[in-house]
Amino acid sequence: MNIDGQNIFLRAIRNEHVPSADDAYPFNLPIVRNLRTLEFSKSVTYIVGENGSGKSTLLEAIAKLLGLNPEGGSKNFNFRTMETHSTLYEELRAIRADVSYRNAFFFRAESFYNVASEVDRIAREDRRILNSYGGVSLHEQSHGESFMALFTNRLRNKGLYIFDEPEAALSYMNQLRFLVWMKEAIKAGSQIIISTHSPVILAYPDAEILVAEDGILTTTSYNDCYIYRDMLAFVTNKDLVIKELLSNPTS
């Protein structure tokens, strides 16, 4: 659905869990405890935060809520390597636009090996499945090449795509190519929800950036986002940063 020039299939998620003093993971995470409604108003929405902020837990829950495999993949990927996903999705409700889309996929860098293995398993029964991934087993390519093969071949149609740290195996040049893929995906009518630590991946124009700070999600600009500011500070003052970092003796 095109709303004010933006591709919106998932308009919002609502957290219906009632906070309690007895809450355990994931409901004791500040980002979860303080979340009531998360609205999506752009074709591209970034959810970023430091390690441990809960952003991956939130993305996993959104993917599971939409019927996607929590380890990664589409609704047709039914494999389970280990049941590690949280029950947060059971407390979430999706507010969808009244429109369908061709494709949905959850990309999770940490469990991509499992997805690649599942593709190979299916391909042993029907070799044609590899055509959707570039014609070559994802395991027979480098880590970064397999990522790009998935993005550029499997995720081509109008769809709803959720990414958790897609930069994990990508070189600087392939991160730039990922931005080009994002442009083509948006042009095809897709909506993208993405978590990243990369200032390159974060740079897609006219996107909404939500940063997890002090247990809440707040909107920020690219130039004000800590991911960009911290990298800029390092690149422009590299010698000073390294000197200060390594000057204190370790115990």
XYZ file of N, CA and C in Angstrom:
753
model
N 0.847 -1.184 0.000
C 0.000 0.000 0.000
C 0.884 1.236 0.000
N 0.608 2.149 -0.896
C 1.391 3.369 -0.981
C 0.706 4.463 -0.175
N 1.352 4.876 0.911
C 0.819 5.919 1.783
C 1.773 7.094 1.758
N 1.336 8.206 1.186
C 2.178 9.402 1.079
C 3.516 9.079 0.422
N 3.467 8.242 -0.612
C 4.675 7.895 -1.335
C 5.517 6.809 -0.687
N 5.042 6.210 0.401
C 5.779 5.170 1.118
C 5.079 3.814 0.948
N 5.880 2.743 0.874
C 5.339 1.391 0.772
C 5.079 0.844 2.173
N 3.823 0.682 2.523
C 3.477 0.251 3.881
C 2.563 -0.966 3.811
N 3.056 -2.094 4.290
C 2.237 -3.290 4.469
C 1.932 -3.503 5.945
N 2.975 -3.350 6.754
C 2.824 -3.426 8.204
C 2.789 -1.998 8.727
N 1.627 -1.573 9.217
C 1.468 -0.184 9.658
C 1.951 0.019 11.083
N 1.808 -1.017 11.924
C 2.223 -0.868 13.330
C 2.188 -2.227 14.003
N 2.843 -2.314 15.131
C 2.663 -3.453 16.032
C 2.287 -2.882 17.395
N 1.452 -3.609 18.102
C 1.004 -3.178 19.420
C 1.402 -4.235 20.447
N 2.012 -3.793 21.523
C 2.406 -4.682 22.613
C 1.272 -4.739 23.633
N 0.641 -5.901 23.772
C -0.497 -6.041 24.674
C -0.124 -6.663 26.008
N 1.173 -6.869 26.219
C 1.608 -7.423 27.501
C 1.478 -6.375 28.597
N 0.945 -6.778 29.721
C 0.820 -5.884 30.878
C 2.048 -6.068 31.762
N 2.882 -5.048 31.902
C 4.111 -5.177 32.689
C 3.837 -5.607 34.125
N 4.728 -6.437 34.653
C 4.610 -6.931 36.016
C 5.985 -6.970 36.651
N 6.025 -6.882 37.972
C 7.291 -6.954 38.698
C 7.938 -8.322 38.550
N 7.154 -9.326 38.174
C 7.665 -10.683 38.032
C 8.123 -10.997 36.613
N 8.107 -10.019 35.736
C 8.468 -10.264 34.348
C 9.888 -10.792 34.217
N 10.037 -11.825 33.378
C 11.352 -12.356 33.022
C 11.596 -12.061 31.544
N 12.764 -12.459 31.046
C 13.091 -12.236 29.644
C 12.000 -12.815 28.742
N 11.596 -12.087 27.711
C 12.099 -10.800 27.230
C 11.335 -9.598 27.775
N 10.342 -9.867 28.633
C 9.458 -8.790 29.066
C 10.098 -7.860 30.094
N 11.279 -8.270 30.598
C 12.004 -7.386 31.514
C 12.987 -6.473 30.784
N 13.104 -6.638 29.462
C 13.939 -5.722 28.681
C 13.263 -4.356 28.629
N 13.980 -3.294 28.941
C 13.351 -1.960 28.933
C 12.675 -1.626 27.611
N 13.284 -2.016 26.476
C 12.701 -1.689 25.182
C 11.349 -2.376 24.994
N 11.192 -3.537 25.604
C 9.917 -4.264 25.534
C 8.944 -3.727 26.572
N 9.423 -3.531 27.788
C 8.569 -3.054 28.877
C 7.939 -1.703 28.545
N 8.689 -0.837 27.867
C 8.209 0.510 27.586
C 7.480 0.643 26.250
N 7.466 -0.440 25.479
C 6.840 -0.371 24.159
C 5.352 -0.612 24.251
N 4.596 0.288 23.686
C 3.153 0.092 23.571
C 2.753 -0.071 22.108
N 3.010 0.937 21.285
C 2.718 0.848 19.857
C 3.920 1.349 19.077
N 4.313 0.571 18.085
C 5.411 0.949 17.202
C 4.840 1.118 15.799
N 4.844 2.334 15.309
C 4.266 2.631 14.001
C 5.351 2.660 12.925
N 4.957 2.245 11.725
C 5.854 2.262 10.575
C 5.255 3.197 9.534
N 5.952 4.284 9.252
C 5.430 5.297 8.346
C 6.299 5.515 7.118
N 7.376 4.743 7.006
C 8.294 4.886 5.879
C 8.505 3.531 5.199
N 8.951 3.598 3.939
C 9.295 2.359 3.234
C 10.443 1.635 3.925
N 11.348 2.401 4.534
C 12.488 1.837 5.259
C 12.468 2.341 6.690
N 12.484 1.408 7.631
C 12.565 1.746 9.055
C 13.764 1.041 9.660
N 14.658 1.823 10.265
C 15.796 1.258 10.987
C 15.463 1.204 12.475
N 15.803 0.080 13.110
C 15.737 -0.046 14.559
C 17.152 -0.368 15.029
N 17.795 0.585 15.699
C 19.195 0.415 16.051
C 19.385 0.578 17.551
N 20.499 0.058 18.026
C 20.813 0.149 19.444
C 22.073 -0.637 19.747
N 22.648 -0.387 20.898
C 23.846 -1.108 21.310
C 23.523 -2.575 21.566
N 24.580 -3.390 21.627
C 24.406 -4.809 21.951
C 23.670 -4.944 23.272
N 22.673 -5.807 23.291
C 21.917 -6.030 24.515
C 20.729 -5.117 24.691
N 20.498 -4.215 23.738
C 19.379 -3.283 23.870
C 18.025 -3.934 23.614
N 18.027 -5.090 22.958
C 16.780 -5.804 22.700
C 16.246 -5.656 21.295
N 16.985 -4.991 20.414
C 16.486 -4.754 19.062
C 16.324 -6.049 18.278
N 17.272 -6.985 18.420
C 17.155 -8.258 17.701
C 15.989 -9.086 18.237
N 15.781 -9.028 19.540
C 14.633 -9.716 20.138
C 13.331 -9.169 19.574
N 13.270 -7.859 19.411
C 12.072 -7.226 18.863
C 11.858 -7.610 17.404
N 12.924 -7.571 16.593
C 12.790 -7.943 15.191
C 12.377 -9.402 15.041
N 12.974 -10.267 15.848
C 12.607 -11.679 15.831
C 11.127 -11.863 16.129
N 10.616 -11.130 17.119
C 9.210 -11.240 17.494
C 8.296 -10.740 16.375
N 8.698 -9.653 15.708
C 7.902 -9.143 14.591
C 7.864 -10.176 13.470
N 9.019 -10.764 13.167
C 9.073 -11.780 12.119
C 8.188 -12.974 12.465
N 8.293 -13.449 13.688
C 7.488 -14.590 14.120
C 6.007 -14.239 14.097
N 5.668 -13.042 14.489
C 4.282 -12.573 14.467
C 3.712 -12.638 13.055
N 4.552 -12.365 12.063
C 4.113 -12.366 10.673
C 4.169 -13.755 10.044
N 4.504 -14.761 10.831
C 4.518 -16.127 10.338
C 5.820 -16.563 9.717
N 6.883 -15.781 9.898
C 8.179 -16.119 9.328
C 8.989 -16.976 10.298
N 9.909 -17.736 9.737
C 10.756 -18.593 10.560
C 11.668 -17.735 11.432
N 11.696 -17.933 12.738
C 12.523 -17.090 13.612
C 14.024 -17.255 13.393
N 14.434 -18.349 12.732
C 15.853 -18.518 12.412
C 16.207 -17.853 11.088
N 15.192 -17.428 10.368
C 15.396 -16.804 9.070
C 14.659 -17.555 7.984
N 14.280 -16.830 6.958
C 13.593 -17.443 5.834
C 12.189 -16.909 5.667
N 11.415 -17.615 4.882
C 10.043 -17.216 4.576
C 9.058 -18.044 5.390
N 7.780 -17.875 5.086
C 6.753 -18.672 5.758
C 6.865 -20.145 5.408
N 7.510 -20.458 4.282
C 7.650 -21.848 3.842
C 8.845 -22.556 4.467
N 9.647 -21.832 5.234
C 10.793 -22.456 5.892
C 10.342 -22.936 7.271
N 10.204 -24.244 7.401
C 9.654 -24.813 8.631
C 10.695 -25.522 9.489
N 11.984 -25.399 9.146
C 13.008 -26.097 9.908
C 13.200 -25.460 11.278
N 13.713 -26.241 12.205
C 14.051 -25.758 13.543
C 15.385 -26.366 13.950
N 16.394 -25.525 14.128
C 17.687 -26.005 14.611
C 17.683 -26.075 16.134
N 17.192 -25.011 16.751
C 17.041 -24.963 18.197
C 15.978 -23.918 18.530
N 15.084 -24.251 19.436
C 14.015 -23.327 19.819
C 14.558 -22.300 20.808
N 15.048 -21.182 20.266
C 15.621 -20.156 21.135
C 14.833 -18.851 21.078
N 13.835 -18.765 20.206
C 13.104 -17.505 20.106
C 12.218 -17.301 21.334
N 11.984 -16.056 21.647
C 11.204 -15.714 22.832
C 9.711 -15.814 22.547
N 8.920 -15.641 23.584
C 7.460 -15.681 23.437
C 6.872 -14.282 23.242
N 7.717 -13.298 22.991
C 7.234 -11.932 22.842
C 6.174 -11.816 21.754
N 6.353 -12.551 20.657
C 5.408 -12.450 19.541
C 3.980 -12.769 19.955
N 3.819 -13.592 20.998
C 2.484 -13.960 21.455
C 1.742 -12.775 22.062
N 2.492 -11.752 22.483
C 1.893 -10.573 23.115
C 1.758 -9.396 22.146
N 2.234 -9.582 20.928
C 2.171 -8.511 19.940
C 0.971 -8.689 19.018
N 0.460 -7.590 18.518
C -0.606 -7.610 17.522
C -0.168 -6.756 16.339
N -0.408 -7.261 15.143
C -0.021 -6.547 13.931
C -1.185 -5.729 13.402
N -0.891 -4.502 13.025
C -1.867 -3.642 12.356
C -1.397 -3.536 10.912
N -2.099 -4.194 10.031
C -1.658 -4.307 8.647
C -2.451 -3.381 7.739
N -1.818 -2.975 6.658
C -2.536 -2.257 5.618
C -3.373 -3.271 4.837
N -4.447 -2.800 4.261
C -5.359 -3.685 3.533
C -4.835 -3.931 2.124
N -3.710 -4.651 2.055
C -3.083 -4.937 0.767
C -2.171 -6.149 0.930
N -2.031 -6.912 -0.125
C -1.186 -8.103 -0.076
C 0.164 -7.813 -0.725
N 1.126 -8.683 -0.479
C 2.440 -8.548 -1.081
C 2.903 -9.936 -1.495
N 3.819 -9.991 -2.444
C 4.234 -11.257 -3.029
C 5.171 -12.058 -2.142
N 5.965 -11.366 -1.363
C 7.083 -12.031 -0.710
C 7.265 -11.493 0.702
N 7.744 -12.327 1.583
C 8.124 -11.905 2.935
C 9.313 -12.759 3.345
N 10.275 -12.131 3.991
C 11.499 -12.860 4.341
C 12.139 -12.212 5.554
N 12.639 -13.067 6.449
C 13.386 -12.606 7.614
C 14.826 -13.038 7.438
N 15.729 -12.064 7.321
C 17.152 -12.352 7.205
C 17.809 -12.095 8.548
N 18.453 -13.127 9.060
C 19.122 -13.034 10.365
C 20.553 -13.511 10.204
N 21.501 -12.601 10.312
C 22.893 -12.927 10.014
C 23.407 -14.080 10.869
N 23.069 -14.105 12.155
C 23.650 -15.097 13.060
C 23.212 -16.518 12.748
N 22.079 -16.710 12.087
C 21.609 -18.055 11.774
C 21.486 -18.290 10.266
N 22.209 -17.494 9.472
C 22.140 -17.649 8.027
C 22.645 -19.013 7.582
N 23.629 -19.573 8.279
C 24.139 -20.910 7.953
C 23.009 -21.928 7.948
N 22.101 -21.797 8.914
C 20.985 -22.743 9.002
C 20.043 -22.593 7.806
N 19.822 -21.348 7.380
C 18.980 -21.103 6.213
C 19.630 -21.696 4.965
N 20.931 -21.468 4.794
C 21.643 -22.009 3.636
C 21.585 -23.536 3.622
N 21.682 -24.143 4.784
C 21.602 -25.605 4.872
C 20.211 -26.101 4.500
N 19.183 -25.362 4.898
C 17.819 -25.745 4.548
C 17.589 -25.613 3.045
N 18.127 -24.577 2.440
C 18.015 -24.430 0.981
C 18.657 -25.622 0.284
N 19.831 -26.049 0.749
C 20.500 -27.215 0.158
C 19.672 -28.475 0.348
N 19.049 -28.615 1.509
C 18.224 -29.813 1.754
C 17.055 -29.859 0.773
N 16.392 -28.731 0.588
C 15.269 -28.681 -0.351
C 15.758 -28.919 -1.775
N 16.933 -28.382 -2.104
C 17.471 -28.520 -3.458
C 17.815 -29.962 -3.799
N 18.094 -30.779 -2.800
C 18.354 -32.189 -3.086
C 17.106 -32.885 -3.621
N 15.949 -32.355 -3.301
C 14.688 -32.903 -3.800
C 14.244 -32.200 -5.076
N 14.573 -30.930 -5.207
C 14.186 -30.156 -6.384
C 15.274 -29.124 -6.657
N 16.152 -29.451 -7.585
C 17.307 -28.607 -7.886
C 16.897 -27.204 -8.310
N 15.686 -27.035 -8.809
C 15.250 -25.731 -9.306
C 15.180 -24.673 -8.213
N 15.135 -25.097 -6.948
C 15.067 -24.131 -5.850
C 16.290 -23.221 -5.848
N 17.429 -23.743 -6.330
C 18.653 -22.934 -6.330
C 18.564 -21.762 -7.301
N 17.666 -21.858 -8.287
C 17.514 -20.750 -9.233
C 17.107 -19.462 -8.525
N 16.388 -19.618 -7.410
C 15.950 -18.446 -6.647
C 17.084 -17.833 -5.835
N 18.224 -18.527 -5.791
C 19.362 -18.039 -5.008
C 20.603 -17.863 -5.877
N 20.392 -17.742 -7.179
C 21.507 -17.495 -8.086
C 22.038 -18.726 -8.784
N 21.438 -19.905 -8.522
C 21.833 -21.120 -9.220
C 22.958 -21.897 -8.591
N 23.523 -21.385 -7.499
C 24.649 -22.033 -6.831
C 24.334 -22.167 -5.350
N 24.737 -23.285 -4.754
C 24.543 -23.466 -3.319
C 25.139 -22.295 -2.557
N 24.409 -21.798 -1.583
C 24.911 -20.692 -0.757
C 26.150 -21.103 0.024
N 26.278 -22.404 0.299
C 27.446 -22.898 1.024
C 28.691 -22.968 0.141
N 28.501 -22.880 -1.171
C 29.636 -22.960 -2.091
C 30.163 -21.577 -2.473
N 29.713 -20.564 -1.759
C 30.171 -19.194 -1.978
C 30.764 -18.669 -0.676
N 31.507 -17.580 -0.785
C 31.996 -16.953 0.439
C 30.806 -16.439 1.225
N 31.059 -16.121 2.495
C 29.977 -15.646 3.362
C 29.303 -14.413 2.765
N 30.117 -13.440 2.378
C 29.570 -12.220 1.812
C 28.889 -12.441 0.475
N 29.473 -13.287 -0.368
C 28.869 -13.586 -1.666
C 27.508 -14.253 -1.498
N 27.393 -15.146 -0.517
C 26.114 -15.831 -0.305
C 25.048 -14.854 0.182
N 25.451 -13.895 1.028
C 24.508 -12.855 1.448
C 23.967 -12.111 0.233
N 24.880 -11.648 -0.629
C 24.478 -10.868 -1.782
C 23.671 -11.698 -2.768
N 23.989 -12.987 -2.889
C 23.213 -13.861 -3.776
C 21.773 -13.956 -3.303
N 21.579 -14.042 -1.992
C 20.223 -14.065 -1.437
C 19.505 -12.750 -1.715
N 20.170 -11.644 -1.418
C 19.520 -10.339 -1.575
C 19.110 -10.084 -3.019
N 20.031 -10.318 -3.941
C 19.801 -9.913 -5.327
C 18.988 -10.909 -6.137
N 18.887 -12.149 -5.683
C 18.141 -13.159 -6.429
C 16.824 -13.547 -5.758
N 16.873 -13.859 -4.486
C 15.675 -14.346 -3.797
C 14.718 -13.204 -3.434
N 15.266 -12.034 -3.104
C 14.439 -10.935 -2.593
C 14.248 -9.864 -3.664
N 13.657 -10.251 -4.767
C 13.505 -9.325 -5.886
C 12.086 -8.775 -6.014
N 11.105 -9.539 -5.577
C 9.720 -9.121 -5.778
C 9.261 -8.142 -4.707
N 8.168 -7.505 -4.975
C 7.493 -6.649 -4.002
C 7.237 -7.449 -2.732
N 7.743 -6.978 -1.605
C 7.598 -7.772 -0.396
C 7.853 -6.990 0.872
N 7.748 -7.707 1.975
C 8.036 -7.177 3.305
C 9.275 -7.899 3.810
N 10.365 -7.166 3.974
C 11.650 -7.755 4.298
C 12.165 -7.219 5.629
N 12.574 -8.153 6.485
C 13.099 -7.813 7.804
C 14.543 -8.301 7.878
N 15.449 -7.404 8.221
C 16.876 -7.726 8.253
C 17.454 -7.454 9.635
N 18.186 -8.435 10.144
C 18.921 -8.255 11.387
C 20.411 -8.330 11.084
N 21.071 -7.186 11.062
C 22.511 -7.036 10.848
C 22.986 -7.645 9.531
N 22.442 -7.196 8.399
C 22.861 -7.751 7.107
C 24.307 -7.452 6.753
N 24.931 -6.488 7.442
C 26.309 -6.117 7.138
C 27.331 -7.099 7.674
N 26.897 -8.102 8.457
C 27.812 -8.962 9.208
C 28.943 -9.546 8.359
N 28.653 -9.938 7.129
C 29.688 -10.542 6.282
C 30.010 -9.705 5.058
N 29.508 -8.483 5.009
C 29.654 -7.675 3.807
C 30.839 -6.722 3.896
N 31.620 -6.692 2.829
C 32.681 -5.701 2.705
C 32.066 -4.321 2.519
N 32.910 -3.316 2.574
C 32.424 -1.946 2.346
C 31.728 -1.831 0.992
N 32.338 -2.409 -0.051
C 31.755 -2.316 -1.386
C 30.421 -3.051 -1.460
N 30.324 -4.187 -0.805
C 29.059 -4.915 -0.840
C 27.998 -4.242 0.025
N 28.410 -3.510 1.041
C 27.434 -2.708 1.781
C 26.855 -1.616 0.881
N 27.687 -1.027 0.037
C 27.186 -0.059 -0.934
C 26.236 -0.734 -1.920
N 26.585 -1.941 -2.342
C 25.700 -2.679 -3.256
C 24.382 -3.020 -2.577
N 24.422 -3.251 -1.285
C 23.182 -3.519 -0.562
C 22.273 -2.299 -0.601
N 22.844 -1.097 -0.508
C 22.039 0.117 -0.624
C 21.372 0.193 -2.003
N 22.102 -0.226 -3.041
C 21.517 -0.256 -4.377
C 20.381 -1.264 -4.427
N 20.599 -2.435 -3.799
C 19.509 -3.421 -3.737
C 18.297 -2.821 -3.026
N 18.518 -2.081 -1.943
C 17.408 -1.456 -1.233
C 16.623 -0.530 -2.159
N 17.343 0.240 -2.966
C 16.672 1.145 -3.902
C 15.775 0.364 -4.848
N 16.296 -0.740 -5.398
C 15.503 -1.548 -6.331
C 14.313 -2.182 -5.636
N 14.497 -2.611 -4.394
C 13.400 -3.218 -3.639
C 12.295 -2.208 -3.370
N 12.680 -1.004 -2.997
C 11.689 0.042 -2.752
C 10.982 0.406 -4.055
N 11.727 0.470 -5.143
C 11.133 0.763 -6.447
C 10.108 -0.292 -6.832
N 10.347 -1.551 -6.435
C 9.415 -2.643 -6.728
C 8.203 -2.625 -5.810
N 8.227 -1.756 -4.773
C 7.080 -1.623 -3.885
C 7.242 -2.276 -2.538
N 8.483 -2.536 -2.107
C 8.729 -3.273 -0.871
C 8.809 -2.361 0.350
N 8.569 -2.968 1.501
C 8.781 -2.337 2.800
C 9.917 -3.068 3.492
N 10.832 -2.321 4.103
C 12.010 -2.903 4.736
C 12.099 -2.432 6.178
N 12.281 -3.382 7.085
C 12.544 -3.103 8.495
C 13.909 -3.698 8.792
N 14.814 -2.916 9.354
C 16.203 -3.362 9.386
C 16.923 -2.886 10.651
N 17.774 -3.745 11.160
C 18.654 -3.398 12.273
C 20.091 -3.494 11.786
N 20.917 -2.535 12.134
C 22.295 -2.527 11.663
C 23.190 -1.775 12.638
N 24.495 -2.083 12.561
C 25.511 -1.312 13.272
C 26.384 -0.534 12.279
N 26.042 -0.624 10.995
C 26.880 -0.040 9.958
C 26.410 1.352 9.554
N 27.297 2.351 9.578
C 26.911 3.687 9.112
C 26.635 3.714 7.615
N 27.162 2.740 6.868
C 26.879 2.656 5.438
C 25.471 2.141 5.209
N 25.136 1.001 5.806
C 23.801 0.423 5.655
C 22.740 1.397 6.161
N 23.092 2.177 7.173
C 22.148 3.115 7.793
C 21.821 4.315 6.901
N 22.546 4.479 5.815
C 22.517 5.737 5.066
C 21.409 5.845 4.027
N 20.480 4.896 3.964
C 19.448 4.993 2.938
C 18.612 6.251 3.172
N 18.425 7.076 2.134
C 17.731 8.363 2.325
C 16.239 8.203 2.587
N 15.675 9.187 3.247
C 14.239 9.261 3.540
C 13.750 8.051 4.327
N 14.601 7.542 5.204
C 14.220 6.431 6.068
C 13.957 6.952 7.473
N 13.211 6.177 8.248
C 13.027 6.524 9.660
C 14.032 5.730 10.480
N 14.743 6.415 11.364
C 15.725 5.773 12.229
C 15.215 5.835 13.658
N 14.989 4.671 14.234
C 14.553 4.569 15.624
C 15.703 3.993 16.435
N 16.130 4.705 17.444
C 17.263 4.274 18.239
C 16.793 3.921 19.648
N 17.278 2.770 20.141
C 16.954 2.322 21.490
C 17.936 2.951 22.469
N 17.447 3.902 23.233
C 18.266 4.577 24.239
C 17.444 4.745 25.503
N 18.057 4.397 26.619
C 17.377 4.507 27.916
C 16.061 3.728 27.920
N 16.039 2.620 27.189
C 14.884 1.727 27.239
C 13.696 2.136 26.399
N 13.853 3.162 25.568
C 12.749 3.565 24.706
C 13.264 3.769 23.283
N 12.352 3.682 22.318
C 12.693 3.929 20.932
C 12.358 5.372 20.584
N 13.350 6.119 20.142
C 13.139 7.514 19.771
C 13.637 7.734 18.347
N 12.987 8.647 17.649
C 13.366 8.960 16.281
C 14.576 9.881 16.270
N 15.511 9.604 15.376
C 16.686 10.451 15.239
C 17.008 10.613 13.763
N 17.923 11.516 13.461
C 18.387 11.711 12.090
C 19.686 10.934 11.896
N 20.085 10.780 10.653
C 21.332 10.071 10.362
C 22.516 10.761 11.032
N 22.621 12.070 10.864
C 23.771 12.793 11.409
C 23.800 12.803 12.930
N 22.651 12.630 13.559
C 22.589 12.623 15.022
C 22.662 11.218 15.604
N 22.593 10.199 14.748
C 22.607 8.820 15.246
C 24.006 8.458 15.743
N 24.083 7.768 16.860
C 25.373 7.423 17.458
C 26.224 6.572 16.520
N 25.603 5.769 15.659
C 26.367 4.916 14.739
C 27.230 5.765 13.818
N 26.643 6.810 13.270
C 27.394 7.722 12.400
C 28.377 8.564 13.209
N 27.925 9.135 14.309
C 28.780 10.034 15.094
C 30.008 9.315 15.635
N 29.827 8.097 16.139
C 30.948 7.354 16.714
C 31.962 6.965 15.637
N 31.471 6.552 14.479
C 32.396 6.193 13.408
C 33.128 7.422 12.882
N 32.405 8.527 12.756
C 33.044 9.766 12.306
C 34.136 10.196 13.275
N 33.853 10.092 14.565
C 34.836 10.483 15.576
C 36.085 9.613 15.484
N 35.900 8.336 15.200
C 37.051 7.437 15.084
C 37.860 7.741 13.829
N 37.178 7.873 12.694
C 37.874 8.075 11.421
C 38.633 9.406 11.404
N 38.044 10.448 11.961
C 38.684 11.773 11.923
C 39.721 11.967 13.028
N 39.694 11.102 14.049
C 40.652 11.235 15.160
C 41.239 9.872 15.515
N 41.519 9.088 14.483
C 41.932 7.703 14.697
C 43.149 7.571 15.606
N 44.192 8.341 15.348
C 45.427 8.219 16.134
C 45.179 8.551 17.599
N 44.414 9.605 17.864
C 44.128 9.997 19.242
C 43.278 8.939 19.940
N 42.283 8.426 19.243
C 41.411 7.406 19.837
C 42.216 6.162 20.188
N 43.048 5.706 19.266
C 43.858 4.511 19.502
C 44.843 4.738 20.642
N 45.454 5.910 20.669
C 46.407 6.226 21.736
C 45.739 6.181 23.102
N 44.574 6.809 23.198
C 43.853 6.822 24.466
C 43.383 5.424 24.844
N 42.920 4.690 23.857
C 42.382 3.350 24.116
C 43.452 2.392 24.618
N 44.645 2.493 24.054
C 45.707 1.540 24.378
C 46.707 2.046 25.403
N 46.506 3.254 25.882
C 47.477 3.810 26.841
C 47.300 3.269 28.231
N 46.074 2.824 28.574
C 45.828 2.313 29.922
C 46.215 0.839 29.979
N 47.136 0.481 30.890
C 47.549 -0.929 30.996
C 46.386 -1.799 31.453
N 46.329 -2.995 30.886
C 45.284 -3.936 31.279
C 45.717 -4.705 32.502
N 44.743 -5.154 33.285
C 45.088 -5.889 34.499
C 45.413 -7.328 34.188
